[in-house]
JSON list of C-alpha atoms in Angstrom, two decimals:
[
{"chain": "C", "resi": 93, "resn": "UNK", "atom": "CA", "xyz": [83.09, 97.65, 101.76]},
{"chain": "C", "resi": 94, "resn": "UNK", "atom": "CA", "xyz": [79.47, 97.80, 100.61]},
{"chain": "C", "resi": 95, "resn": "UNK", "atom": "CA", "xyz": [78.44, 99.26, 103.96]},
{"chain": "C", "resi": 96, "resn": "UNK", "atom": "CA", "xyz": [81.05, 102.02, 103.61]},
{"chain": "C", "resi": 97, "resn": "UNK", "atom": "CA", "xyz": [79.82, 102.86, 100.11]},
{"chain": "C", "resi": 98, "resn": "UNK", "atom": "CA", "xyz": [76.24, 103.07, 101.39]},
{"chain": "C", "resi": 99, "resn": "UNK", "atom": "CA", "xyz": [77.28, 105.44, 104.15]},
{"chain": "C", "resi": 100, "resn": "UNK", "atom": "CA", "xyz": [79.11, 107.64, 101.64]},
{"chain": "C", "resi": 101, "resn": "UNK", "atom": "CA", "xyz": [76.02, 107.72, 99.43]},
{"chain": "C", "resi": 102, "resn": "UNK", "atom": "CA", "xyz": [73.87, 108.73, 102.41]},
{"chain": "C", "resi": 103, "resn": "UNK", "atom": "CA", "xyz": [76.33, 111.46, 103.33]},
{"chain": "C", "resi": 104, "resn": "UNK", "atom": "CA", "xyz": [76.31, 112.84, 99.79]},
{"chain": "C", "resi": 105, "resn": "UNK", "atom": "CA", "xyz": [72.52, 112.85, 99.74]},
{"chain": "C", "resi": 106, "resn": "UNK", "atom": "CA", "xyz": [72.46, 114.72, 103.05]},
{"chain": "C", "resi": 107, "resn": "UNK", "atom": "CA", "xyz": [74.96, 117.27, 101.71]},
{"chain": "C", "resi": 108, "resn": "UNK", "atom": "CA", "xyz": [72.77, 118.21, 98.74]},
{"chain": "C", "resi": 109, "resn": "UNK", "atom": "CA", "xyz": [69.43, 117.94, 100.54]},
{"chain": "C", "resi": 110, "resn": "UNK", "atom": "CA", "xyz": [69.87, 121.35, 102.13]},
{"chain": "C", "resi": 111, "resn": "UNK", "atom": "CA", "xyz": [70.45, 122.91, 98.72]},
{"chain": "C", "resi": 112, "resn": "UNK", "atom": "CA", "xyz": [66.83, 122.32, 97.77]},
{"chain": "C", "resi": 113, "resn": "UNK", "atom": "CA", "xyz": [65.86, 124.93, 100.37]},
{"chain": "C", "resi": 114, "resn": "UNK", "atom": "CA", "xyz": [68.31, 127.34, 98.71]},
{"chain": "C", "resi": 115, "resn": "UNK", "atom": "CA", "xyz": [66.59, 126.91, 95.35]},
{"chain": "C", "resi": 116, "resn": "UNK", "atom": "CA", "xyz": [64.11, 129.66, 96.22]},
{"chain": "C", "resi": 117, "resn": "UNK", "atom": "CA", "xyz": [66.99, 132.10, 96.65]},
{"chain": "C", "resi": 118, "resn": "UNK", "atom": "CA", "xyz": [67.77, 131.91, 92.96]},
{"chain": "C", "resi": 119, "resn": "UNK", "atom": "CA", "xyz": [64.54, 133.62, 91.97]},
{"chain": "C", "resi": 120, "resn": "UNK", "atom": "CA", "xyz": [63.67, 134.02, 88.33]},
{"chain": "C", "resi": 121, "resn": "UNK", "atom": "CA", "xyz": [67.12, 135.16, 87.25]},
{"chain": "C", "resi": 122, "resn": "UNK", "atom": "CA", "xyz": [69.20, 132.07, 87.98]},
{"chain": "C", "resi": 123, "resn": "UNK", "atom": "CA", "xyz": [72.75, 133.20, 87.37]},
{"chain": "C", "resi": 124, "resn": "UNK", "atom": "CA", "xyz": [76.07, 131.44, 87.80]},
{"chain": "C", "resi": 125, "resn": "UNK", "atom": "CA", "xyz": [77.12, 134.17, 90.24]},
{"chain": "C", "resi": 126, "resn": "UNK", "atom": "CA", "xyz": [74.13, 133.51, 92.50]},
{"chain": "C", "resi": 127, "resn": "UNK", "atom": "CA", "xyz": [74.73, 129.76, 92.36]},
{"chain": "C", "resi": 128, "resn": "UNK", "atom": "CA", "xyz": [78.36, 130.42, 93.26]},
{"chain": "C", "resi": 129, "resn": "UNK", "atom": "CA", "xyz": [77.21, 132.55, 96.23]},
{"chain": "C", "resi": 130, "resn": "UNK", "atom": "CA", "xyz": [75.08, 129.68, 97.54]},
{"chain": "C", "resi": 131, "resn": "UNK", "atom": "CA", "xyz": [77.79, 127.06, 97.07]},
{"chain": "C", "resi": 132, "resn": "UNK", "atom": "CA", "xyz": [80.41, 129.35, 98.61]},
{"chain": "C", "resi": 133, "resn": "UNK", "atom": "CA", "xyz": [78.27, 129.70, 101.72]},
{"chain": "C", "resi": 134, "resn": "UNK", "atom": "CA", "xyz": [77.72, 125.94, 101.89]},
{"chain": "C", "resi": 135, "resn": "UNK", "atom": "CA", "xyz": [81.42, 125.23, 101.50]},
{"chain": "C", "resi": 136, "resn": "UNK", "atom": "CA", "xyz": [82.48, 127.74, 104.17]},
{"chain": "C", "resi": 137, "resn": "UNK", "atom": "CA", "xyz": [79.81, 126.36, 106.52]},
{"chain": "C", "resi": 138, "resn": "UNK", "atom": "CA", "xyz": [81.31, 122.89, 106.12]},
{"chain": "C", "resi": 139, "resn": "UNK", "atom": "CA", "xyz": [78.42, 121.18, 104.30]},
{"chain": "C", "resi": 140, "resn": "UNK", "atom": "CA", "xyz": [80.92, 120.27, 101.59]},
{"chain": "C", "resi": 141, "resn": "UNK", "atom": "CA", "xyz": [84.18, 119.53, 103.43]},
{"chain": "C", "resi": 142, "resn": "UNK", "atom": "CA", "xyz": [87.68, 119.78, 101.93]},
{"chain": "C", "resi": 143, "resn": "UNK", "atom": "CA", "xyz": [88.33, 116.89, 99.57]},
{"chain": "C", "resi": 144, "resn": "UNK", "atom": "CA", "xyz": [84.63, 116.27, 98.86]},
{"chain": "C", "resi": 145, "resn": "UNK", "atom": "CA", "xyz": [83.63, 115.68, 95.24]},
{"chain": "C", "resi": 146, "resn": "UNK", "atom": "CA", "xyz": [80.79, 117.90, 93.99]},
{"chain": "C", "resi": 147, "resn": "UNK", "atom": "CA", "xyz": [78.26, 116.06, 91.86]},
{"chain": "C", "resi": 148, "resn": "UNK", "atom": "CA", "xyz": [76.94, 118.09, 88.93]},
{"chain": "C", "resi": 149, "resn": "UNK", "atom": "CA", "xyz": [73.82, 115.94, 88.71]},
{"chain": "C", "resi": 150, "resn": "UNK", "atom": "CA", "xyz": [72.91, 116.11, 92.41]},
{"chain": "C", "resi": 151, "resn": "UNK", "atom": "CA", "xyz": [73.66, 119.81, 92.92]},
{"chain": "C", "resi": 152, "resn": "UNK", "atom": "CA", "xyz": [72.16, 120.91, 89.61]},
{"chain": "C", "resi": 153, "resn": "UNK", "atom": "CA", "xyz": [69.01, 118.96, 90.39]},
{"chain": "C", "resi": 154, "resn": "UNK", "atom": "CA", "xyz": [68.73, 120.32, 93.90]},
{"chain": "C", "resi": 155, "resn": "UNK", "atom": "CA", "xyz": [69.10, 123.93, 92.74]},
{"chain": "C", "resi": 156, "resn": "UNK", "atom": "CA", "xyz": [67.17, 123.47, 89.51]},
{"chain": "C", "resi": 157, "resn": "UNK", "atom": "CA", "xyz": [69.89, 124.96, 87.30]},
{"chain": "C", "resi": 158, "resn": "UNK", "atom": "CA", "xyz": [71.40, 123.86, 84.01]},
{"chain": "C", "resi": 159, "resn": "UNK", "atom": "CA", "xyz": [74.68, 122.03, 83.74]},
{"chain": "C", "resi": 160, "resn": "UNK", "atom": "CA", "xyz": [76.24, 125.00, 81.96]},
{"chain": "C", "resi": 161, "resn": "UNK", "atom": "CA", "xyz": [75.20, 127.39, 84.73]},
{"chain": "C", "resi": 162, "resn": "UNK", "atom": "CA", "xyz": [76.57, 125.07, 87.38]},
{"chain": "C", "resi": 163, "resn": "UNK", "atom": "CA", "xyz": [79.85, 124.60, 85.54]},
{"chain": "C", "resi": 164, "resn": "UNK", "atom": "CA", "xyz": [80.26, 128.36, 85.33]},
{"chain": "C", "resi": 165, "resn": "UNK", "atom": "CA", "xyz": [79.64, 128.60, 89.09]},
{"chain": "C", "resi": 166, "resn": "UNK", "atom": "CA", "xyz": [82.27, 125.91, 89.63]},
{"chain": "C", "resi": 167, "resn": "UNK", "atom": "CA", "xyz": [84.67, 127.89, 87.45]},
{"chain": "C", "resi": 168, "resn": "UNK", "atom": "CA", "xyz": [84.12, 131.02, 89.54]},
{"chain": "C", "resi": 169, "resn": "UNK", "atom": "CA", "xyz": [84.77, 129.14, 92.78]},
{"chain": "C", "resi": 170, "resn": "UNK", "atom": "CA", "xyz": [87.84, 127.48, 91.29]},
{"chain": "C", "resi": 171, "resn": "UNK", "atom": "CA", "xyz": [89.15, 130.97, 90.52]},
{"chain": "C", "resi": 172, "resn": "UNK", "atom": "CA", "xyz": [88.57, 131.83, 94.19]},
{"chain": "C", "resi": 173, "resn": "UNK", "atom": "CA", "xyz": [90.64, 128.78, 95.17]},
{"chain": "C", "resi": 174, "resn": "UNK", "atom": "CA", "xyz": [87.74, 127.07, 96.92]},
{"chain": "C", "resi": 175, "resn": "UNK", "atom": "CA", "xyz": [87.38, 124.31, 94.33]},
{"chain": "C", "resi": 176, "resn": "UNK", "atom": "CA", "xyz": [89.79, 122.37, 92.16]},
{"chain": "C", "resi": 177, "resn": "UNK", "atom": "CA", "xyz": [89.10, 120.51, 88.92]},
{"chain": "C", "resi": 178, "resn": "UNK", "atom": "CA", "xyz": [90.86, 117.19, 88.49]},
{"chain": "C", "resi": 179, "resn": "UNK", "atom": "CA", "xyz": [91.02, 115.83, 84.97]},
{"chain": "C", "resi": 180, "resn": "UNK", "atom": "CA", "xyz": [88.75, 112.81, 84.42]},
{"chain": "C", "resi": 181, "resn": "UNK", "atom": "CA", "xyz": [87.75, 112.85, 88.10]},
{"chain": "C", "resi": 182, "resn": "UNK", "atom": "CA", "xyz": [85.56, 115.91, 88.58]},
{"chain": "C", "resi": 183, "resn": "UNK", "atom": "CA", "xyz": [85.38, 118.96, 90.83]},
{"chain": "C", "resi": 184, "resn": "UNK", "atom": "CA", "xyz": [86.46, 118.81, 94.46]},
{"chain": "C", "resi": 185, "resn": "UNK", "atom": "CA", "xyz": [86.52, 121.15, 97.43]},
{"chain": "C", "resi": 186, "resn": "UNK", "atom": "CA", "xyz": [90.11, 122.26, 97.71]},
{"chain": "C", "resi": 187, "resn": "UNK", "atom": "CA", "xyz": [92.46, 121.03, 100.43]},
{"chain": "C", "resi": 188, "resn": "UNK", "atom": "CA", "xyz": [94.60, 123.97, 101.56]},
{"chain": "C", "resi": 189, "resn": "UNK", "atom": "CA", "xyz": [98.36, 123.41, 101.91]},
{"chain": "C", "resi": 190, "resn": "UNK", "atom": "CA", "xyz": [100.50, 124.66, 104.79]},
{"chain": "C", "resi": 191, "resn": "UNK", "atom": "CA", "xyz": [102.18, 127.08, 102.36]},
{"chain": "C", "resi": 192, "resn": "UNK", "atom": "CA", "xyz": [98.74, 128.39, 101.36]},
{"chain": "C", "resi": 193, "resn": "UNK", "atom": "CA", "xyz": [97.88, 128.94, 105.01]},
{"chain": "C", "resi": 194, "resn": "UNK", "atom": "CA", "xyz": [101.01, 130.98, 105.66]},
{"chain": "C", "resi": 195, "resn": "UNK", "atom": "CA", "xyz": [100.26, 133.10, 102.59]},
{"chain": "C", "resi": 196, "resn": "UNK", "atom": "CA", "xyz": [96.67, 133.63, 103.75]},
{"chain": "C", "resi": 197, "resn": "UNK", "atom": "CA", "xyz": [98.04, 135.12, 106.96]},
{"chain": "C", "resi": 198, "resn": "UNK", "atom": "CA", "xyz": [100.43, 137.38, 105.03]},
{"chain": "C", "resi": 199, "resn": "UNK", "atom": "CA", "xyz": [97.47, 138.82, 103.14]},
{"chain": "C", "resi": 200, "resn": "UNK", "atom": "CA", "xyz": [95.38, 139.13, 106.30]},
{"chain": "C", "resi": 201, "resn": "UNK", "atom": "CA", "xyz": [98.14, 140.98, 108.12]},
{"chain": "C", "resi": 202, "resn": "UNK", "atom": "CA", "xyz": [98.67, 143.41, 105.24]},
{"chain": "C", "resi": 203, "resn": "UNK", "atom": "CA", "xyz": [94.97, 144.15, 104.73]},
{"chain": "C", "resi": 204, "resn": "UNK", "atom": "CA", "xyz": [93.54, 144.04, 108.26]},
{"chain": "C", "resi": 205, "resn": "UNK", "atom": "CA", "xyz": [96.31, 146.08, 109.87]},
{"chain": "C", "resi": 206, "resn": "UNK", "atom": "CA", "xyz": [96.14, 148.64, 107.05]},
{"chain": "C", "resi": 207, "resn": "UNK", "atom": "CA", "xyz": [92.37, 148.93, 107.52]},
{"chain": "C", "resi": 208, "resn": "UNK", "atom": "CA", "xyz": [92.82, 149.77, 111.19]},
{"chain": "C", "resi": 209, "resn": "UNK", "atom": "CA", "xyz": [95.78, 152.09, 110.55]},
{"chain": "C", "resi": 210, "resn": "UNK", "atom": "CA", "xyz": [93.76, 154.09, 108.03]},
{"chain": "C", "resi": 211, "resn": "UNK", "atom": "CA", "xyz": [91.41, 155.28, 110.76]},
{"chain": "C", "resi": 212, "resn": "UNK", "atom": "CA", "xyz": [93.90, 157.53, 112.50]},
{"chain": "C", "resi": 213, "resn": "UNK", "atom": "CA", "xyz": [92.90, 159.00, 115.84]},
{"chain": "C", "resi": 214, "resn": "UNK", "atom": "CA", "xyz": [89.25, 159.32, 116.89]},
{"chain": "C", "resi": 215, "resn": "UNK", "atom": "CA", "xyz": [86.64, 160.58, 117.21]},
{"chain": "C", "resi": 216, "resn": "UNK", "atom": "CA", "xyz": [85.40, 158.90, 114.04]},
{"chain": "C", "resi": 217, "resn": "UNK", "atom": "CA", "xyz": [82.68, 159.77, 111.57]},
{"chain": "C", "resi": 218, "resn": "UNK", "atom": "CA", "xyz": [79.26, 158.15, 111.52]},
{"chain": "C", "resi": 219, "resn": "UNK", "atom": "CA", "xyz": [80.19, 155.50, 108.97]},
{"chain": "C", "resi": 220, "resn": "UNK", "atom": "CA", "xyz": [83.25, 154.35, 110.91]},
{"chain": "C", "resi": 221, "resn": "UNK", "atom": "CA", "xyz": [81.31, 154.36, 114.16]},
{"chain": "C", "resi": 222, "resn": "UNK", "atom": "CA", "xyz": [78.68, 152.12, 112.56]},
{"chain": "C", "resi": 223, "resn": "UNK", "atom": "CA", "xyz": [81.41, 149.78, 111.30]},
{"chain": "C", "resi": 224, "resn": "UNK", "atom": "CA", "xyz": [82.89, 149.54, 114.80]},
{"chain": "C", "resi": 225, "resn": "UNK", "atom": "CA", "xyz": [79.42, 148.77, 116.14]},
{"chain": "C", "resi": 226, "resn": "UNK", "atom": "CA", "xyz": [79.31, 145.85, 113.68]},
{"chain": "C", "resi": 227, "resn": "UNK", "atom": "CA", "xyz": [82.62, 144.59, 115.08]},
{"chain": "C", "resi": 228, "resn": "UNK", "atom": "CA", "xyz": [81.22, 144.88, 118.61]},
{"chain": "C", "resi": 229, "resn": "UNK", "atom": "CA", "xyz": [78.19, 142.82, 117.55]},
{"chain": "C", "resi": 230, "resn": "UNK", "atom": "CA", "xyz": [80.50, 140.10, 116.21]},
{"chain": "C", "resi": 231, "resn": "UNK", "atom": "CA", "xyz": [82.43, 140.07, 119.50]},
{"chain": "C", "resi": 232, "resn": "UNK", "atom": "CA", "xyz": [79.20, 139.74, 121.47]},
{"chain": "C", "resi": 233, "resn": "UNK", "atom": "CA", "xyz": [78.04, 136.90, 119.19]},
{"chain": "C", "resi": 234, "resn": "UNK", "atom": "CA", "xyz": [81.32, 135.09, 119.81]},
{"chain": "C", "resi": 235, "resn": "UNK", "atom": "CA", "xyz": [81.04, 135.52, 123.55]},
{"chain": "C", "resi": 236, "resn": "UNK", "atom": "CA", "xyz": [77.48, 134.18, 123.49]},
{"chain": "C", "resi": 237, "resn": "UNK", "atom": "CA", "xyz": [78.52, 131.19, 121.35]},
{"chain": "C", "resi": 238, "resn": "UNK", "atom": "CA", "xyz": [81.31, 130.40, 123.80]},
{"chain": "C", "resi": 239, "resn": "UNK", "atom": "CA", "xyz": [78.92, 130.51, 126.76]},
{"chain": "C", "resi": 240, "resn": "UNK", "atom": "CA", "xyz": [76.55, 128.18, 124.90]},
{"chain": "C", "resi": 241, "resn": "UNK", "atom": "CA", "xyz": [79.43, 125.93, 123.79]},
{"chain": "C", "resi": 242, "resn": "UNK", "atom": "CA", "xyz": [78.42, 126.38, 120.16]},
{"chain": "C", "resi": 243, "resn": "UNK", "atom": "CA", "xyz": [81.89, 126.13, 118.67]},
{"chain": "C", "resi": 244, "resn": "UNK", "atom": "CA", "xyz": [80.96, 126.38, 114.99]},
{"chain": "C", "resi": 245, "resn": "UNK", "atom": "CA", "xyz": [78.96, 129.52, 115.79]},
{"chain": "C", "resi": 246, "resn": "UNK", "atom": "CA", "xyz": [82.04, 130.82, 117.57]},
{"chain": "C", "resi": 247, "resn": "UNK", "atom": "CA", "xyz": [84.06, 130.18, 114.43]},
{"chain": "C", "resi": 248, "resn": "UNK", "atom": "CA", "xyz": [81.50, 132.08, 112.33]},
{"chain": "C", "resi": 249, "resn": "UNK", "atom": "CA", "xyz": [81.46, 135.00, 114.78]},
{"chain": "C", "resi": 250, "resn": "UNK", "atom": "CA", "xyz": [85.24, 135.19, 114.65]},
{"chain": "C", "resi": 251, "resn": "UNK", "atom": "CA", "xyz": [85.21, 135.37, 110.85]},
{"chain": "C", "resi": 252, "resn": "UNK", "atom": "CA", "xyz": [82.61, 138.14, 111.04]},
{"chain": "C", "resi": 253, "resn": "UNK", "atom": "CA", "xyz": [84.84, 139.99, 113.49]},
{"chain": "C", "resi": 254, "resn": "UNK", "atom": "CA", "xyz": [87.63, 140.03, 110.92]},
{"chain": "C", "resi": 255, "resn": "UNK", "atom": "CA", "xyz": [85.25, 140.92, 108.10]},
{"chain": "C", "resi": 256, "resn": "UNK", "atom": "CA", "xyz": [84.25, 143.89, 110.28]},
{"chain": "C", "resi": 257, "resn": "UNK", "atom": "CA", "xyz": [87.89, 144.89, 110.66]},
{"chain": "C", "resi": 258, "resn": "UNK", "atom": "CA", "xyz": [88.29, 144.88, 106.87]},
{"chain": "C", "resi": 259, "resn": "UNK", "atom": "CA", "xyz": [85.08, 146.92, 106.47]},
{"chain": "C", "resi": 260, "resn": "UNK", "atom": "CA", "xyz": [86.79, 149.78, 108.34]},
{"chain": "C", "resi": 261, "resn": "UNK", "atom": "CA", "xyz": [88.66, 150.53, 105.11]},
{"chain": "C", "resi": 262, "resn": "UNK", "atom": "CA", "xyz": [85.38, 151.43, 103.40]},
{"chain": "C", "resi": 263, "resn": "UNK", "atom": "CA", "xyz": [86.48, 149.61, 100.23]},
{"chain": "C", "resi": 264, "resn": "UNK", "atom": "CA", "xyz": [84.08, 147.18, 98.54]},
{"chain": "C", "resi": 265, "resn": "UNK", "atom": "CA", "xyz": [86.96, 145.74, 96.50]},
{"chain": "C", "resi": 266, "resn": "UNK", "atom": "CA", "xyz": [88.99, 145.04, 99.61]},
{"chain": "C", "resi": 267, "resn": "UNK", "atom": "CA", "xyz": [85.98, 143.41, 101.26]},
{"chain": "C", "resi": 268, "resn": "UNK", "atom": "CA", "xyz": [85.49, 141.21, 98.17]},
{"chain": "C", "resi": 269, "resn": "UNK", "atom": "CA", "xyz": [89.16, 140.22, 98.23]},
{"chain": "C", "resi": 270, "resn": "UNK", "atom": "CA", "xyz": [89.03, 139.30, 101.91]},
{"chain": "C", "resi": 271, "resn": "UNK", "atom": "CA", "xyz": [85.77, 137.41, 101.53]},
{"chain": "C", "resi": 272, "resn": "UNK", "atom": "CA", "xyz": [87.65, 134.92, 99.40]},
{"chain": "C", "resi": 273, "resn": "UNK", "atom": "CA", "xyz": [90.68, 134.85, 101.68]},
{"chain": "C", "resi": 274, "resn": "UNK", "atom": "CA", "xyz": [88.60, 134.21, 104.78]},
{"chain": "C", "resi": 275, "resn": "UNK", "atom": "CA", "xyz": [86.51, 131.59, 102.99]},
{"chain": "C", "resi": 276, "resn": "UNK", "atom": "CA", "xyz": [89.74, 129.81, 102.07]},
{"chain": "C", "resi": 277, "resn": "UNK", "atom": "CA", "xyz": [90.83, 130.01, 105.71]},
{"chain": "C", "resi": 278, "resn": "UNK", "atom": "CA", "xyz": [87.64, 128.28, 106.81]},
{"chain": "C", "resi": 279, "resn": "UNK", "atom": "CA", "xyz": [88.62, 125.28, 104.69]},
{"chain": "C", "resi": 280, "resn": "UNK", "atom": "CA", "xyz": [91.50, 124.85, 107.13]},
{"chain": "C", "resi": 281, "resn": "UNK", "atom": "CA", "xyz": [89.27, 125.00, 110.20]},
{"chain": "C", "resi": 282, "resn": "UNK", "atom": "CA", "xyz": [86.90, 122.39, 108.74]},
{"chain": "C", "resi": 283, "resn": "UNK", "atom": "CA", "xyz": [89.58, 119.72, 108.84]},
{"chain": "C", "resi": 284, "resn": "UNK", "atom": "CA", "xyz": [90.78, 120.53, 112.37]},
{"chain": "C", "resi": 285, "resn": "UNK", "atom": "CA", "xyz": [89.27, 118.43, 115.13]},
{"chain": "C", "resi": 286, "resn": "UNK", "atom": "CA", "xyz": [88.73, 121.09, 117.81]},
{"chain": "C", "resi": 287, "resn": "UNK", "atom": "CA", "xyz": [87.47, 124.52, 116.66]},
{"chain": "C", "resi": 288, "resn": "UNK", "atom": "CA", "xyz": [87.21, 125.62, 120.29]},
{"chain": "C", "resi": 289, "resn": "UNK", "atom": "CA", "xyz": [90.98, 125.36, 120.65]},
{"chain": "C", "resi": 290, "resn": "UNK", "atom": "CA", "xyz": [91.57, 127.78, 117.78]},
{"chain": "C", "resi": 291, "resn": "UNK", "atom": "CA", "xyz": [88.89, 130.37, 118.54]},
{"chain": "C", "resi": 292, "resn": "UNK", "atom": "CA", "xyz": [88.02, 130.54, 122.24]},
{"chain": "C", "resi": 293, "resn": "UNK", "atom": "CA", "xyz": [91.45, 131.84, 123.37]},
{"chain": "C", "resi": 294, "resn": "UNK", "atom": "CA", "xyz": [91.08, 134.84, 121.06]},
{"chain": "C", "resi": 295, "resn": "UNK", "atom": "CA", "xyz": [87.76, 136.07, 122.42]},
{"chain": "C", "resi": 296, "resn": "UNK", "atom": "CA", "xyz": [89.48, 138.24, 125.02]},
{"chain": "C", "resi": 297, "resn": "UNK", "atom": "CA", "xyz": [91.79, 139.66, 122.37]},
{"chain": "C", "resi": 298, "resn": "UNK", "atom": "CA", "xyz": [88.84, 140.44, 120.09]},
{"chain": "C", "resi": 299, "resn": "UNK", "atom": "CA", "xyz": [87.29, 142.35, 122.99]},
{"chain": "C", "resi": 300, "resn": "UNK", "atom": "CA", "xyz": [90.52, 144.30, 123.60]},
{"chain": "C", "resi": 301, "resn": "UNK", "atom": "CA", "xyz": [90.77, 145.29, 119.94]},
{"chain": "C", "resi": 302, "resn": "UNK", "atom": "CA", "xyz": [87.19, 146.53, 119.68]},
{"chain": "C", "resi": 303, "resn": "UNK", "atom": "CA", "xyz": [87.54, 148.48, 122.93]},
{"chain": "C", "resi": 304, "resn": "UNK", "atom": "CA", "xyz": [90.63, 150.21, 121.56]},
{"chain": "C", "resi": 305, "resn": "UNK", "atom": "CA", "xyz": [88.67, 151.12, 118.43]},
{"chain": "C", "resi": 306, "resn": "UNK", "atom": "CA", "xyz": [85.76, 152.41, 120.50]},
{"chain": "C", "resi": 307, "resn": "UNK", "atom": "CA", "xyz": [88.23, 154.58, 122.41]},
{"chain": "C", "resi": 308, "resn": "UNK", "atom": "CA", "xyz": [89.53, 156.05, 119.15]},
{"chain": "C", "resi": 309, "resn": "UNK", "atom": "CA", "xyz": [92.98, 154.52, 119.62]},
{"chain": "C", "resi": 310, "resn": "UNK", "atom": "CA", "xyz": [93.68, 152.98, 116.21]},
{"chain": "C", "resi": 311, "resn": "UNK", "atom": "CA", "xyz": [97.40, 152.65, 116.94]},
{"chain": "C", "resi": 312, "resn": "UNK", "atom": "CA", "xyz": [96.75, 150.44, 119.97]},
{"chain": "C", "resi": 313, "resn": "UNK", "atom": "CA", "xyz": [94.14, 148.44, 118.04]},
{"chain": "C", "resi": 314, "resn": "UNK", "atom": "CA", "xyz": [96.65, 147.82, 115.26]},
{"chain": "C", "resi": 315, "resn": "UNK", "atom": "CA", "xyz": [99.33, 146.75, 117.75]},
{"chain": "C", "resi": 316, "resn": "UNK", "atom": "CA", "xyz": [96.92, 144.28, 119.35]},
{"chain": "C", "resi": 317, "resn": "UNK", "atom": "CA", "xyz": [95.74, 142.99, 115.97]},
{"chain": "C", "resi": 318, "resn": "UNK", "atom": "CA", "xyz": [99.27, 142.43, 114.66]},
{"chain": "C", "resi": 319, "resn": "UNK", "atom": "CA", "xyz": [100.21, 140.41, 117.74]},
{"chain": "C", "resi": 320, "resn": "UNK", "atom": "CA", "xyz": [96.92, 138.50, 117.46]},
{"chain": "C", "resi": 321, "resn": "UNK", "atom": "CA", "xyz": [97.52, 137.52, 113.83]},
{"chain": "C", "resi": 322, "resn": "UNK", "atom": "CA", "xyz": [101.12, 136.50, 114.44]},
{"chain": "C", "resi": 323, "resn": "UNK", "atom": "CA", "xyz": [100.12, 134.23, 117.32]},
{"chain": "C", "resi": 324, "resn": "UNK", "atom": "CA", "xyz": [97.15, 132.81, 115.42]},
{"chain": "C", "resi": 325, "resn": "UNK", "atom": "CA", "xyz": [99.27, 132.01, 112.37]},
{"chain": "C", "resi": 326, "resn": "UNK", "atom": "CA", "xyz": [101.94, 130.30, 114.45]},
{"chain": "C", "resi": 327, "resn": "UNK", "atom": "CA", "xyz": [99.44, 128.18, 116.39]},
{"chain": "C", "resi": 328, "resn": "UNK", "atom": "CA", "xyz": [97.24, 127.19, 113.45]},
{"chain": "C", "resi": 329, "resn": "UNK", "atom": "CA", "xyz": [100.07, 126.60, 110.99]},
{"chain": "C", "resi": 330, "resn": "UNK", "atom": "CA", "xyz": [101.87, 124.27, 113.38]},
{"chain": "C", "resi": 331, "resn": "UNK", "atom": "CA", "xyz": [98.73, 122.27, 114.19]},
{"chain": "C", "resi": 332, "resn": "UNK", "atom": "CA", "xyz": [97.67, 122.10, 110.55]},
{"chain": "C", "resi": 333, "resn": "UNK", "atom": "CA", "xyz": [101.11, 120.89, 109.45]},
{"chain": "C", "resi": 334, "resn": "UNK", "atom": "CA", "xyz": [100.88, 118.05, 111.97]},
{"chain": "C", "resi": 335, "resn": "UNK", "atom": "CA", "xyz": [97.37, 117.19, 110.75]},
{"chain": "C", "resi": 336, "resn": "UNK", "atom": "CA", "xyz": [98.46, 117.09, 107.10]},
{"chain": "C", "resi": 337, "resn": "UNK", "atom": "CA", "xyz": [101.48, 114.93, 108.00]},
{"chain": "C", "resi": 338, "resn": "UNK", "atom": "CA", "xyz": [99.23, 112.38, 109.74]},
{"chain": "C", "resi": 339, "resn": "UNK", "atom": "CA", "xyz": [96.94, 112.16, 106.74]}
]
């Protein structure tokens, strides 16, 4: 029992150690929003896994911010559904439910397909062409990560692919909305044992979608994307439900 507690303490120390390097990012104007940005990145990268308790003392000390600032950052991330506050226990990284996961995919389908549909037929303007180039870069990053067997990098590239799809709408508010939705989705992937299984099969489909966009065929890109999201939801939801049942 004592050995297990020691290992947990070591893990918690390792989790917050990287935050000390992020302290410089805060600059002179240490705001709750900037702290929330840092913690959001750390959560979506898996440094703080779902179910982990976040220590005010350790994180506040690592970032050099006041307790009030940190609590406000926690509040912001709780609003984004990344954290949950449990009375008399503290703040924890949220564990997504199967129902949450299905709803995430409803939102993704509505927003991502609408973003592609809004393009109409090509040729596209300079801004849209640049956005498509960003999607192409994400596809290439995913292909490179697969070749190198860097499965977490593949997961990150896939998220950037979908962020690129949303950027086609040219709406900062939509991008902000989907940033939270996709961050919540990554909480699901962090508890699954094999990220390769859930990302590698979709590399070819990512390539097909971006090629349709490059050809100015938004209708075909939307058709491919809709099928992609339906298959992804079905596969991930089923596997996640089994995982939750075992736990």
